[in-house]
């Protein structure tokens, strides 16, 4: 007779069969035990989700930026499997978040807190514009503050008061370019040449910004925020014969206006920048003594967060950046530049070197006197001696003609590190000779190559001042082939060191304005990404600011050949005729 399964037997039969009863109880206990441990494991791994304290390594916060998101969406095999599965829902819904302008997720790996943190920075929308490949302005939008007219255009109405020595009214015409230059001697090209004042960048830059192709009225899209304050014109009015309160008034007023704006609160002003066509020392008064020079704009706490573009920056401070002095050439189209470059390549240069400038008899450290003497005693040097009266040094035609006829142009320090003359000479295809690294190499790192030997010659001041080295001999030792290479580099740099006509825009070439604006955008973008990733440079030493721009990626700050040039005590420098 076939035996029926135990599950079909009556209850009385089960009680009568002792052996079978024991087996059934054992099975019941095993089932209950398995159920208990299953519940416990489910609670631990699923409900708690691994949030209990463990010994897993600590990792810094990771931001899913555009590149990471694109990688996950297009190639999930390129990332760890665990990360892909855990964040799959977030990744697949990322396109929806971009449409709705919601900040991308920020994954926080376990540190001390057991939960995932998400930070919504107010500038995330601006960063995401760079991910839109169909938007040519993505990541490049500039928002311009609509300042009260007292900060800019009202100053131009009082142009006669902008300088104690010069009537600036004619220099503020033609969008800041000044009066057109006549080409009587054939030194210039037919168009694009103006009698531009060396301190006119305030107006030129602001008018050029009006032609910028990526302006926006929506500050949440802005990669940077421009402040059209004529800082250079403001201080120029009060440099002589005015007390510190008068000199500081507009700067204090500006900062008070800015900090009340919602745009300021996004990054505390760290995404703001302004331009001043004067040297940094005009804005770095060290004390409130009436005898001290300039105002204290760059020392104001709020202003320290902004970036200020000046024609000469401080080696020891981090909130200013050097941009080129304006030259006489302001082309309206690419062809104007190409024609000029070709002409500079073909010129016959009969002088080995030249110098235009005045001596500094009151400054015992100046090498100008020795340079002038060496030039006078050389048959291959062209000299234009300058003074405070009428001379050929005040004639753009005479200056450019001299530069065009020389292979090398000497550029020693003036009353400050830099000179406009350096850019005029490079415009003429003349190889500049510098005697102090602060005259160009640590100043214009956005516009000039880090490898200064590609486009210039460096002769340390001490070689002239103490060793009485012959400049003629030093320059004549450079081979003709090397001279040709250096001159070609100088000519190729011309677009980057000139300001195009503010009323137009070059088609493909990037001028000094374009280079500066892009550098500011890159600076702000890096700062924003560092904030998202939690990166901080705690080892940054502001007094060594001049070194950082010279470093290659990943290179640490260390001893430098130019340390002796910048180890002197900080001194207040005044502006004068250079």
Coordinates of C-alpha atoms in Angstrom, one line a residue:
X1 CA 0.0 0.0 0.0
X2 CA 1.4 3.4 -1.0
X3 CA 2.3 5.8 1.8
X4 CA 0.5 9.2 1.8
X5 CA 2.5 12.4 2.4
X6 CA 2.7 13.5 6.0
X7 CA 1.0 16.7 5.2
X8 CA -2.3 14.8 4.5
X9 CA -2.4 12.7 7.7
X10 CA -5.0 13.4 10.4
X11 CA -3.9 15.2 13.6
X12 CA -4.6 12.1 15.8
X13 CA -2.3 10.0 13.7
X14 CA 0.5 12.5 14.1
X15 CA 0.3 12.4 17.8
X16 CA 0.4 8.7 17.8
X17 CA 3.6 8.6 15.8
X18 CA 6.4 9.9 18.2
X19 CA 9.2 9.7 15.7
X20 CA 7.3 11.6 13.1
X21 CA 6.3 14.3 15.7
X22 CA 9.9 14.9 16.6
X23 CA 10.9 15.4 13.0
X24 CA 8.0 17.9 12.5
X25 CA 9.0 20.0 15.6
X26 CA 12.6 20.1 14.4
X27 CA 11.6 21.4 11.0
X28 CA 9.4 24.0 12.6
X29 CA 12.2 25.2 14.8
X30 CA 14.6 25.4 11.8
X31 CA 12.0 27.3 9.8
X32 CA 11.4 29.8 12.6
X33 CA 15.1 30.3 13.1
X34 CA 15.7 30.9 9.4
X35 CA 12.8 33.4 9.4
X36 CA 14.2 35.2 12.4
X37 CA 17.7 35.6 10.9
X38 CA 16.3 36.6 7.5
X39 CA 14.3 39.4 9.2
X40 CA 17.4 40.5 11.1
X41 CA 19.6 40.6 8.0
X42 CA 16.9 42.4 6.0
X43 CA 16.6 45.1 8.7
X44 CA 20.3 45.5 8.9
X45 CA 21.1 45.7 5.2
X46 CA 17.9 47.1 3.6
X47 CA 16.3 49.3 6.2
X48 CA 19.5 50.6 7.7
X49 CA 21.1 50.7 4.2
X50 CA 24.6 50.4 5.6
X51 CA 24.3 53.6 7.5
X52 CA 25.7 52.2 10.7
X53 CA 29.3 53.1 11.6
X54 CA 31.9 51.1 9.8
X55 CA 35.6 51.2 9.0
X56 CA 35.3 52.1 5.3
X57 CA 37.8 54.8 4.2
X58 CA 36.8 58.4 4.2
X59 CA 36.5 60.1 0.8
X60 CA 36.1 63.7 -0.2
X61 CA 32.8 64.9 -1.6
X62 CA 32.4 64.2 -5.3
X63 CA 30.4 66.4 -7.6
X64 CA 28.8 65.0 -10.7
X65 CA 29.9 67.7 -13.1
X66 CA 29.1 67.7 -16.8
X67 CA 32.0 65.4 -17.7
X68 CA 31.1 62.9 -15.1
X69 CA 27.4 62.9 -16.0
X70 CA 28.1 62.5 -19.7
X71 CA 30.4 59.6 -18.9
X72 CA 27.8 57.8 -16.8
X73 CA 25.1 58.3 -19.3
X74 CA 27.1 57.3 -22.4
X75 CA 29.4 54.6 -21.0
X76 CA 28.4 53.0 -17.7
X77 CA 31.2 50.5 -18.0
X78 CA 33.7 53.2 -17.5
X79 CA 32.8 53.7 -13.8
X80 CA 32.7 51.3 -10.8
X81 CA 29.7 49.0 -11.0
X82 CA 28.7 49.8 -7.4
X83 CA 28.6 53.5 -8.0
X84 CA 26.6 53.1 -11.2
X85 CA 23.9 50.9 -9.6
X86 CA 23.6 52.9 -6.4
X87 CA 23.2 56.2 -8.3
X88 CA 21.4 54.8 -11.4
X89 CA 18.2 56.6 -10.6
X90 CA 20.0 59.9 -10.1
X91 CA 21.9 59.6 -13.3
X92 CA 18.9 58.6 -15.4
X93 CA 16.9 61.6 -14.2
X94 CA 19.7 64.1 -14.7
X95 CA 18.3 65.3 -18.0
X96 CA 15.1 66.2 -16.3
X97 CA 16.9 68.1 -13.6
X98 CA 18.8 70.1 -16.2
X99 CA 15.6 71.1 -17.9
X100 CA 14.1 72.2 -14.6
X101 CA 17.3 74.1 -13.6
X102 CA 17.7 72.1 -10.4
X103 CA 21.2 71.7 -9.1
X104 CA 22.9 68.4 -10.0
X105 CA 23.4 65.9 -7.2
X106 CA 26.5 66.1 -5.0
X107 CA 27.5 62.7 -3.6
X108 CA 29.1 62.9 -0.2
X109 CA 31.0 59.8 0.7
X110 CA 31.0 58.9 4.4
X111 CA 33.1 61.2 6.6
X112 CA 31.7 61.7 10.0
X113 CA 28.0 62.2 9.0
X114 CA 26.2 59.0 8.1
X115 CA 23.9 60.6 5.4
X116 CA 24.3 61.9 1.9
X117 CA 24.6 65.7 1.8
X118 CA 23.4 67.8 -1.2
X119 CA 24.5 71.4 -1.5
X120 CA 22.7 73.8 -3.9
X121 CA 25.1 76.6 -4.8
X122 CA 23.4 79.6 -6.3
X123 CA 25.9 79.6 -9.2
X124 CA 25.1 76.1 -10.4
X125 CA 22.9 77.3 -13.2
X126 CA 25.7 79.4 -14.5
X127 CA 28.1 76.5 -14.5
X128 CA 25.6 74.3 -16.3
X129 CA 25.4 76.7 -19.3
X130 CA 28.8 75.4 -20.3
X131 CA 27.3 71.9 -20.8
X132 CA 24.9 73.1 -23.5
X133 CA 27.0 72.5 -26.6
X134 CA 24.4 74.2 -28.8
X135 CA 24.9 77.5 -26.9
X136 CA 28.0 79.4 -28.2
X137 CA 27.9 81.5 -25.1
X138 CA 27.6 78.6 -22.7
X139 CA 30.0 79.3 -19.7
X140 CA 30.9 82.7 -21.1
X141 CA 28.0 85.0 -20.1
X142 CA 28.9 88.3 -18.5
X143 CA 26.4 90.3 -16.4
X144 CA 27.2 94.1 -16.3
X145 CA 26.0 96.1 -13.3
X146 CA 23.9 99.1 -14.1
X147 CA 25.8 101.6 -11.9
X148 CA 24.6 105.0 -11.1
X149 CA 26.1 107.5 -13.6
X150 CA 28.3 109.2 -10.9
X151 CA 30.5 106.1 -11.1
X152 CA 31.3 106.5 -14.8
X153 CA 29.6 108.7 -17.4
X154 CA 29.3 111.7 -15.1
X155 CA 33.1 111.8 -14.9
X156 CA 33.4 112.2 -18.6
X157 CA 31.2 115.2 -18.5
X158 CA 33.8 116.7 -16.2
X159 CA 36.7 115.6 -18.4
X160 CA 38.8 118.7 -17.8
X161 CA 39.1 117.7 -14.2
X162 CA 40.3 114.2 -14.9
X163 CA 44.0 115.2 -14.9
X164 CA 45.9 118.0 -13.4
X165 CA 48.4 118.1 -16.3
X166 CA 46.4 117.0 -19.3
X167 CA 43.1 118.0 -20.8
X168 CA 41.5 114.6 -21.1
X169 CA 38.5 115.7 -23.1
X170 CA 40.0 114.9 -26.5
X171 CA 41.3 111.6 -25.2
X172 CA 37.8 110.4 -24.1
X173 CA 36.4 110.9 -27.6
X174 CA 35.9 108.0 -30.1
X175 CA 34.9 105.6 -27.3
X176 CA 38.1 106.4 -25.4
X177 CA 40.5 106.0 -28.3
X178 CA 41.2 109.8 -28.6
X179 CA 41.6 111.8 -31.9
X180 CA 42.5 110.0 -35.1
X181 CA 46.2 110.2 -36.1
X182 CA 47.2 111.6 -39.5
X183 CA 49.5 109.4 -41.4
X184 CA 51.6 112.1 -43.0
X185 CA 54.9 110.3 -42.8
X186 CA 53.5 106.9 -43.8
X187 CA 54.4 105.4 -40.4
X188 CA 50.9 104.0 -39.7
X189 CA 48.5 102.1 -41.8
X190 CA 45.5 103.8 -43.3
X191 CA 42.9 103.1 -40.7
X192 CA 42.7 102.3 -37.0
X193 CA 45.3 104.7 -35.5
X194 CA 44.4 107.1 -32.7
X195 CA 46.2 109.4 -30.3
X196 CA 45.3 107.2 -27.3
X197 CA 46.2 108.2 -23.8
X198 CA 48.0 105.6 -21.8
X199 CA 45.5 105.8 -18.9
X200 CA 42.4 105.5 -21.0
X201 CA 41.6 101.8 -20.5
X202 CA 38.7 102.6 -18.2
X203 CA 36.6 103.9 -21.1
X204 CA 38.0 101.6 -23.8
X205 CA 37.3 98.5 -21.8
X206 CA 33.8 99.5 -20.8
X207 CA 32.8 100.5 -24.3
X208 CA 34.4 97.3 -25.7
X209 CA 32.2 95.3 -23.2
X210 CA 29.1 96.8 -24.8
X211 CA 30.1 94.8 -28.0
X212 CA 30.8 91.5 -26.1
X213 CA 28.7 88.8 -27.7
X214 CA 27.7 87.0 -24.5
X215 CA 26.1 89.7 -22.4
X216 CA 23.1 88.7 -20.3
X217 CA 20.5 90.5 -18.2
X218 CA 20.1 87.3 -16.1
X219 CA 22.8 87.3 -13.5
X220 CA 22.1 83.7 -12.6
X221 CA 23.6 82.7 -16.0
X222 CA 26.7 84.9 -15.6
X223 CA 30.2 83.3 -15.5
X224 CA 31.4 86.7 -14.1
X225 CA 30.1 90.1 -13.2
X226 CA 31.6 93.3 -14.6
X227 CA 31.6 96.5 -12.6
X228 CA 31.9 99.5 -15.0
X229 CA 33.4 101.8 -12.5
X230 CA 36.0 104.3 -13.9
X231 CA 38.4 103.7 -11.0
X232 CA 41.4 105.2 -12.8
X233 CA 39.6 108.4 -13.8
X234 CA 38.2 108.7 -10.3
X235 CA 41.5 108.7 -8.5
X236 CA 43.2 110.7 -11.2
X237 CA 41.0 113.7 -10.3
X238 CA 42.3 113.7 -6.7
X239 CA 45.9 112.5 -6.7
X240 CA 47.3 115.9 -6.1
X241 CA 46.1 118.4 -3.5
X242 CA 43.2 116.5 -2.0
X243 CA 42.7 114.9 1.4
X244 CA 42.3 111.1 1.9
X245 CA 38.5 111.5 2.5
X246 CA 38.0 113.0 -0.9
X247 CA 40.3 110.4 -2.5
X248 CA 38.4 107.5 -0.9
X249 CA 34.8 108.8 -1.2
X250 CA 33.8 107.2 -4.6
X251 CA 35.4 103.8 -3.7
X252 CA 33.6 103.6 -0.4
X253 CA 30.4 104.6 -2.1
X254 CA 30.8 102.0 -4.8
X255 CA 31.5 99.2 -2.3
X256 CA 28.5 100.2 -0.3
X257 CA 26.3 100.1 -3.4
X258 CA 27.6 96.7 -4.5
X259 CA 27.3 94.8 -1.3
X260 CA 23.6 95.6 -1.2
X261 CA 23.0 94.0 -4.6
X262 CA 21.7 90.4 -4.7
X263 CA 24.4 89.6 -7.3
X264 CA 27.0 90.3 -4.6
X265 CA 25.6 87.7 -2.3
X266 CA 26.2 84.8 -4.8
X267 CA 29.9 84.6 -4.0
X268 CA 30.6 87.7 -1.8
X269 CA 32.0 89.5 -4.8
X270 CA 34.5 86.9 -5.8
X271 CA 32.9 86.7 -9.2
X272 CA 33.1 90.5 -9.7
X273 CA 35.8 92.3 -11.7
X274 CA 36.5 95.9 -12.6
X275 CA 39.1 97.7 -14.7
X276 CA 41.4 100.7 -14.0
X277 CA 43.7 102.2 -16.5
X278 CA 46.3 103.1 -13.9
X279 CA 48.9 101.3 -11.9
X280 CA 48.0 99.4 -8.7
X281 CA 49.9 101.7 -6.4
X282 CA 47.4 104.4 -7.1
X283 CA 44.8 102.2 -5.2
X284 CA 47.0 100.9 -2.4
X285 CA 47.5 103.7 0.1
X286 CA 49.1 102.1 3.2
X287 CA 47.9 104.6 5.8
X288 CA 45.4 107.4 6.3
X289 CA 48.1 110.1 6.5
X290 CA 47.5 112.9 4.0
X291 CA 51.0 112.6 2.7
X292 CA 50.5 109.0 1.5
X293 CA 49.7 108.4 -2.1
X294 CA 46.5 107.4 -3.7
X295 CA 43.3 105.9 -2.3
X296 CA 42.7 102.6 -0.5
X297 CA 40.3 100.9 -2.9
X298 CA 42.3 97.7 -3.2
X299 CA 42.6 97.5 0.6
X300 CA 38.9 97.7 1.3
X301 CA 37.7 94.3 2.7
X302 CA 34.9 93.9 0.1
X303 CA 37.2 95.0 -2.7
X304 CA 39.7 92.3 -1.8
X305 CA 37.2 89.7 -3.0
X306 CA 36.9 91.3 -6.5
X307 CA 39.4 91.1 -9.3
X308 CA 40.8 94.4 -10.5
X309 CA 42.5 94.6 -13.9
X310 CA 45.2 97.3 -13.9
X311 CA 48.0 98.2 -16.3
X312 CA 50.5 97.3 -13.5
X313 CA 49.8 94.9 -10.7
X314 CA 51.4 94.3 -7.4
X315 CA 53.8 91.4 -7.0
X316 CA 52.7 90.9 -3.4
X317 CA 48.9 91.0 -3.6
X318 CA 46.4 88.6 -5.1
X319 CA 43.4 90.8 -6.0
X320 CA 44.9 92.6 -9.1
X321 CA 46.0 91.5 -12.5
X322 CA 48.0 93.2 -15.2
X323 CA 46.6 94.0 -18.6
X324 CA 48.3 95.8 -21.4
X325 CA 48.6 99.5 -21.7
X326 CA 46.7 100.8 -24.8
X327 CA 48.7 101.4 -27.9
X328 CA 47.9 103.7 -30.8
X329 CA 46.5 100.9 -33.0
X330 CA 42.8 99.9 -32.7
X331 CA 41.8 97.8 -35.7
X332 CA 38.2 97.3 -36.6
X333 CA 38.6 94.0 -38.5
X334 CA 41.0 91.1 -38.7
X335 CA 42.4 92.2 -42.1
X336 CA 43.7 95.4 -40.5
X337 CA 45.8 93.3 -38.2
X338 CA 47.1 90.9 -40.8
X339 CA 48.1 93.7 -43.1
X340 CA 50.0 95.4 -40.3
X341 CA 51.8 92.2 -39.2
X342 CA 53.0 91.5 -42.8
X343 CA 54.3 95.0 -43.0
X344 CA 56.3 94.6 -39.8
X345 CA 57.8 91.4 -41.0
X346 CA 59.2 93.0 -44.2
X347 CA 60.7 96.1 -42.6
X348 CA 64.4 96.7 -42.9
X349 CA 65.8 97.6 -39.4
X350 CA 69.0 99.5 -39.5
X351 CA 69.5 99.9 -35.8
X352 CA 70.5 97.1 -33.4
X353 CA 68.7 98.7 -30.5
X354 CA 67.0 101.9 -29.4
X355 CA 65.7 103.8 -26.4
X356 CA 63.1 106.5 -25.8
X357 CA 63.0 108.1 -22.4
X358 CA 64.3 110.5 -19.8
X359 CA 67.0 110.0 -17.2
X360 CA 66.2 109.7 -13.5
X361 CA 68.9 111.7 -11.8
X362 CA 67.1 111.7 -8.5
X363 CA 66.9 107.9 -8.3
X364 CA 70.3 106.4 -7.6
X365 CA 69.0 102.9 -8.4
X366 CA 67.9 103.8 -11.9
X367 CA 69.9 102.5 -14.8
X368 CA 68.4 105.0 -17.3
X369 CA 71.4 107.3 -17.2
X370 CA 73.8 104.4 -18.1
X371 CA 71.5 103.2 -20.8
X372 CA 71.4 106.7 -22.4
X373 CA 75.2 107.0 -22.2
X374 CA 75.7 103.6 -23.8
X375 CA 73.2 104.4 -26.6
X376 CA 74.9 107.8 -27.2
X377 CA 78.3 106.0 -27.5
X378 CA 77.1 103.4 -29.9
X379 CA 76.8 103.6 -33.7
X380 CA 74.0 101.1 -33.8
X381 CA 71.7 102.7 -31.3
X382 CA 68.9 105.1 -31.9
X383 CA 68.0 107.5 -29.0
X384 CA 65.0 109.7 -28.3
X385 CA 65.7 111.8 -25.2
X386 CA 62.6 112.9 -23.5
X387 CA 61.9 115.7 -21.1
X388 CA 58.8 117.5 -19.7
X389 CA 58.7 120.0 -22.6
X390 CA 58.0 119.5 -26.3
X391 CA 60.0 116.7 -27.8
X392 CA 59.7 113.9 -30.3
X393 CA 58.9 111.6 -27.4
X394 CA 55.4 113.1 -27.5
X395 CA 55.0 112.4 -31.2
X396 CA 53.4 108.9 -31.9
X397 CA 54.8 109.1 -35.4
X398 CA 58.4 109.7 -34.2
X399 CA 58.2 106.9 -31.6
X400 CA 56.7 104.3 -33.8
X401 CA 59.2 105.2 -36.6
X402 CA 62.1 104.6 -34.2
X403 CA 60.7 101.2 -33.0
X404 CA 60.1 100.1 -36.6
X405 CA 63.7 100.7 -37.5
X406 CA 65.2 98.8 -34.6
X407 CA 65.8 95.1 -33.8
X408 CA 65.7 95.6 -30.1
X409 CA 63.9 98.2 -27.9
X410 CA 65.2 98.9 -24.4
X411 CA 62.5 98.9 -21.7
X412 CA 64.0 99.8 -18.2
X413 CA 61.8 100.7 -15.3
X414 CA 60.3 104.2 -15.1
X415 CA 58.7 105.6 -12.0
X416 CA 57.2 102.2 -11.6
X417 CA 57.9 98.7 -13.0
X418 CA 56.1 99.1 -16.3
X419 CA 55.9 101.3 -19.3
X420 CA 53.5 101.8 -22.1
X421 CA 56.5 101.9 -24.4
X422 CA 56.9 98.1 -24.1
X423 CA 53.6 97.5 -26.0
X424 CA 54.2 100.3 -28.5
X425 CA 57.6 98.7 -29.4
X426 CA 56.1 95.2 -29.7
X427 CA 53.4 96.6 -31.9
X428 CA 56.2 97.7 -34.2
X429 CA 57.7 94.2 -34.2
X430 CA 60.7 95.3 -32.1
X431 CA 62.0 92.8 -29.6
X432 CA 61.8 94.2 -26.0
X433 CA 64.7 94.2 -23.7
X434 CA 63.7 94.1 -20.0
X435 CA 65.9 94.7 -17.0
X436 CA 63.5 93.8 -14.2
X437 CA 61.0 90.8 -14.3
X438 CA 58.3 93.1 -12.8
X439 CA 58.3 95.1 -16.1
X440 CA 56.5 92.3 -18.0
X441 CA 57.2 88.7 -17.0
X442 CA 55.2 88.8 -13.7
X443 CA 52.7 91.3 -14.9
X444 CA 51.1 90.2 -18.1
X445 CA 50.9 86.4 -17.6
X446 CA 47.5 86.3 -19.3
X447 CA 48.8 88.0 -22.5
X448 CA 52.5 87.0 -22.8
X449 CA 54.2 83.6 -22.9
X450 CA 55.7 82.2 -19.6
X451 CA 58.8 81.5 -21.5
X452 CA 60.0 85.1 -21.8
X453 CA 63.1 84.1 -23.9
X454 CA 60.8 83.4 -26.8
X455 CA 59.9 87.0 -27.4
X456 CA 62.3 89.2 -25.3
X457 CA 65.8 89.6 -23.8
X458 CA 66.4 89.8 -20.1
X459 CA 69.5 91.7 -18.8
X460 CA 69.4 92.0 -15.0
X461 CA 69.7 95.6 -13.7
X462 CA 72.8 94.7 -11.7
X463 CA 74.6 93.8 -14.9
X464 CA 74.2 97.4 -16.0
X465 CA 74.3 99.2 -12.7
X466 CA 77.3 97.4 -11.1
X467 CA 79.0 95.3 -13.8
X468 CA 78.6 97.9 -16.5
X469 CA 77.9 95.2 -19.1
X470 CA 77.8 96.4 -22.7
X471 CA 74.3 96.2 -24.0
X472 CA 75.5 96.4 -27.6
X473 CA 77.9 93.5 -27.0
X474 CA 75.2 91.4 -25.3
X475 CA 72.6 91.9 -28.1
X476 CA 75.1 91.5 -30.9
X477 CA 75.9 88.0 -29.6
X478 CA 72.4 86.8 -30.5
X479 CA 72.4 84.9 -33.8
X480 CA 70.5 86.3 -36.8
X481 CA 68.3 83.1 -36.8
X482 CA 67.4 83.6 -33.2
X483 CA 66.5 87.2 -33.8
X484 CA 64.3 86.2 -36.6
X485 CA 62.5 83.7 -34.4
X486 CA 62.0 86.2 -31.6
X487 CA 60.7 88.9 -33.9
X488 CA 58.2 86.5 -35.5
X489 CA 56.9 85.6 -32.0
X490 CA 56.6 89.3 -31.1
X491 CA 54.6 90.0 -34.3
X492 CA 52.4 87.0 -33.7
X493 CA 51.6 88.4 -30.2
X494 CA 50.3 91.7 -31.6
X495 CA 46.6 90.8 -31.6
X496 CA 46.7 89.8 -27.9
X497 CA 48.3 93.1 -26.8
X498 CA 46.1 95.6 -28.6
X499 CA 42.6 96.8 -27.9
X500 CA 40.3 96.6 -31.0
X501 CA 38.1 99.5 -31.8
X502 CA 35.3 99.4 -29.1
X503 CA 32.7 100.3 -31.7
X504 CA 33.4 97.0 -33.6
X505 CA 34.7 93.6 -33.0
X506 CA 37.4 91.5 -34.7
X507 CA 36.0 88.5 -36.6
X508 CA 38.3 85.6 -35.4
X509 CA 41.3 87.2 -33.6
X510 CA 41.3 87.6 -29.8
X511 CA 42.5 91.0 -28.7
X512 CA 43.7 92.1 -25.2
X513 CA 40.0 92.6 -24.1
X514 CA 39.1 89.0 -25.2
X515 CA 42.1 87.5 -23.5
X516 CA 41.4 89.3 -20.2
X517 CA 37.7 88.5 -20.1
X518 CA 38.3 84.8 -20.7
X519 CA 41.0 84.8 -18.0
X520 CA 38.6 86.2 -15.5
X521 CA 35.9 83.7 -16.5
X522 CA 38.4 80.8 -16.1
X523 CA 39.4 82.2 -12.7
X524 CA 35.9 82.4 -11.4
X525 CA 34.9 79.0 -12.9
X526 CA 37.8 77.3 -11.2
X527 CA 36.9 79.0 -7.9
X528 CA 33.3 77.8 -8.2
X529 CA 34.4 74.2 -9.0
X530 CA 36.8 74.3 -6.0
X531 CA 34.0 75.3 -3.8
X532 CA 31.8 72.5 -5.0
X533 CA 34.5 69.9 -4.5
X534 CA 35.6 71.3 -1.2
X535 CA 39.1 72.1 -2.3
X536 CA 41.0 74.8 -0.5
X537 CA 44.5 76.1 -0.9
X538 CA 45.4 76.6 2.7
X539 CA 49.1 76.9 1.8
X540 CA 48.6 80.0 -0.4
X541 CA 51.0 82.8 0.6
X542 CA 49.8 86.2 -0.7
X543 CA 53.2 87.9 -0.4
X544 CA 54.4 85.4 -3.0
X545 CA 51.6 86.1 -5.4
X546 CA 54.0 86.9 -8.3
X547 CA 55.2 83.3 -8.3
X548 CA 51.8 81.5 -8.7
X549 CA 51.0 82.6 -12.2
X550 CA 54.4 81.4 -13.3
X551 CA 53.9 77.8 -12.1
X552 CA 53.0 74.9 -14.3
X553 CA 50.1 72.6 -13.4
X554 CA 50.8 70.8 -10.2
X555 CA 54.1 72.6 -9.6
X556 CA 54.8 73.7 -6.0
X557 CA 56.0 77.2 -5.0
X558 CA 59.7 77.1 -4.3
X559 CA 62.9 79.2 -4.7
X560 CA 63.0 81.2 -7.9
X561 CA 65.7 83.0 -9.8
X562 CA 63.8 86.3 -9.4
X563 CA 63.5 86.2 -5.6
X564 CA 66.1 88.9 -5.2
X565 CA 64.0 91.3 -7.3
X566 CA 60.9 91.0 -5.0
X567 CA 62.4 90.5 -1.6
X568 CA 62.7 94.2 -1.0
X569 CA 60.3 95.9 1.5
X570 CA 57.0 96.9 0.0
X571 CA 57.1 100.6 -0.8
X572 CA 54.5 103.0 -2.0
X573 CA 55.1 103.8 -5.6
X574 CA 53.9 106.9 -7.4
X575 CA 52.9 107.3 -11.0
X576 CA 54.6 109.7 -13.3
X577 CA 55.6 110.0 -16.9
X578 CA 57.2 106.7 -18.0

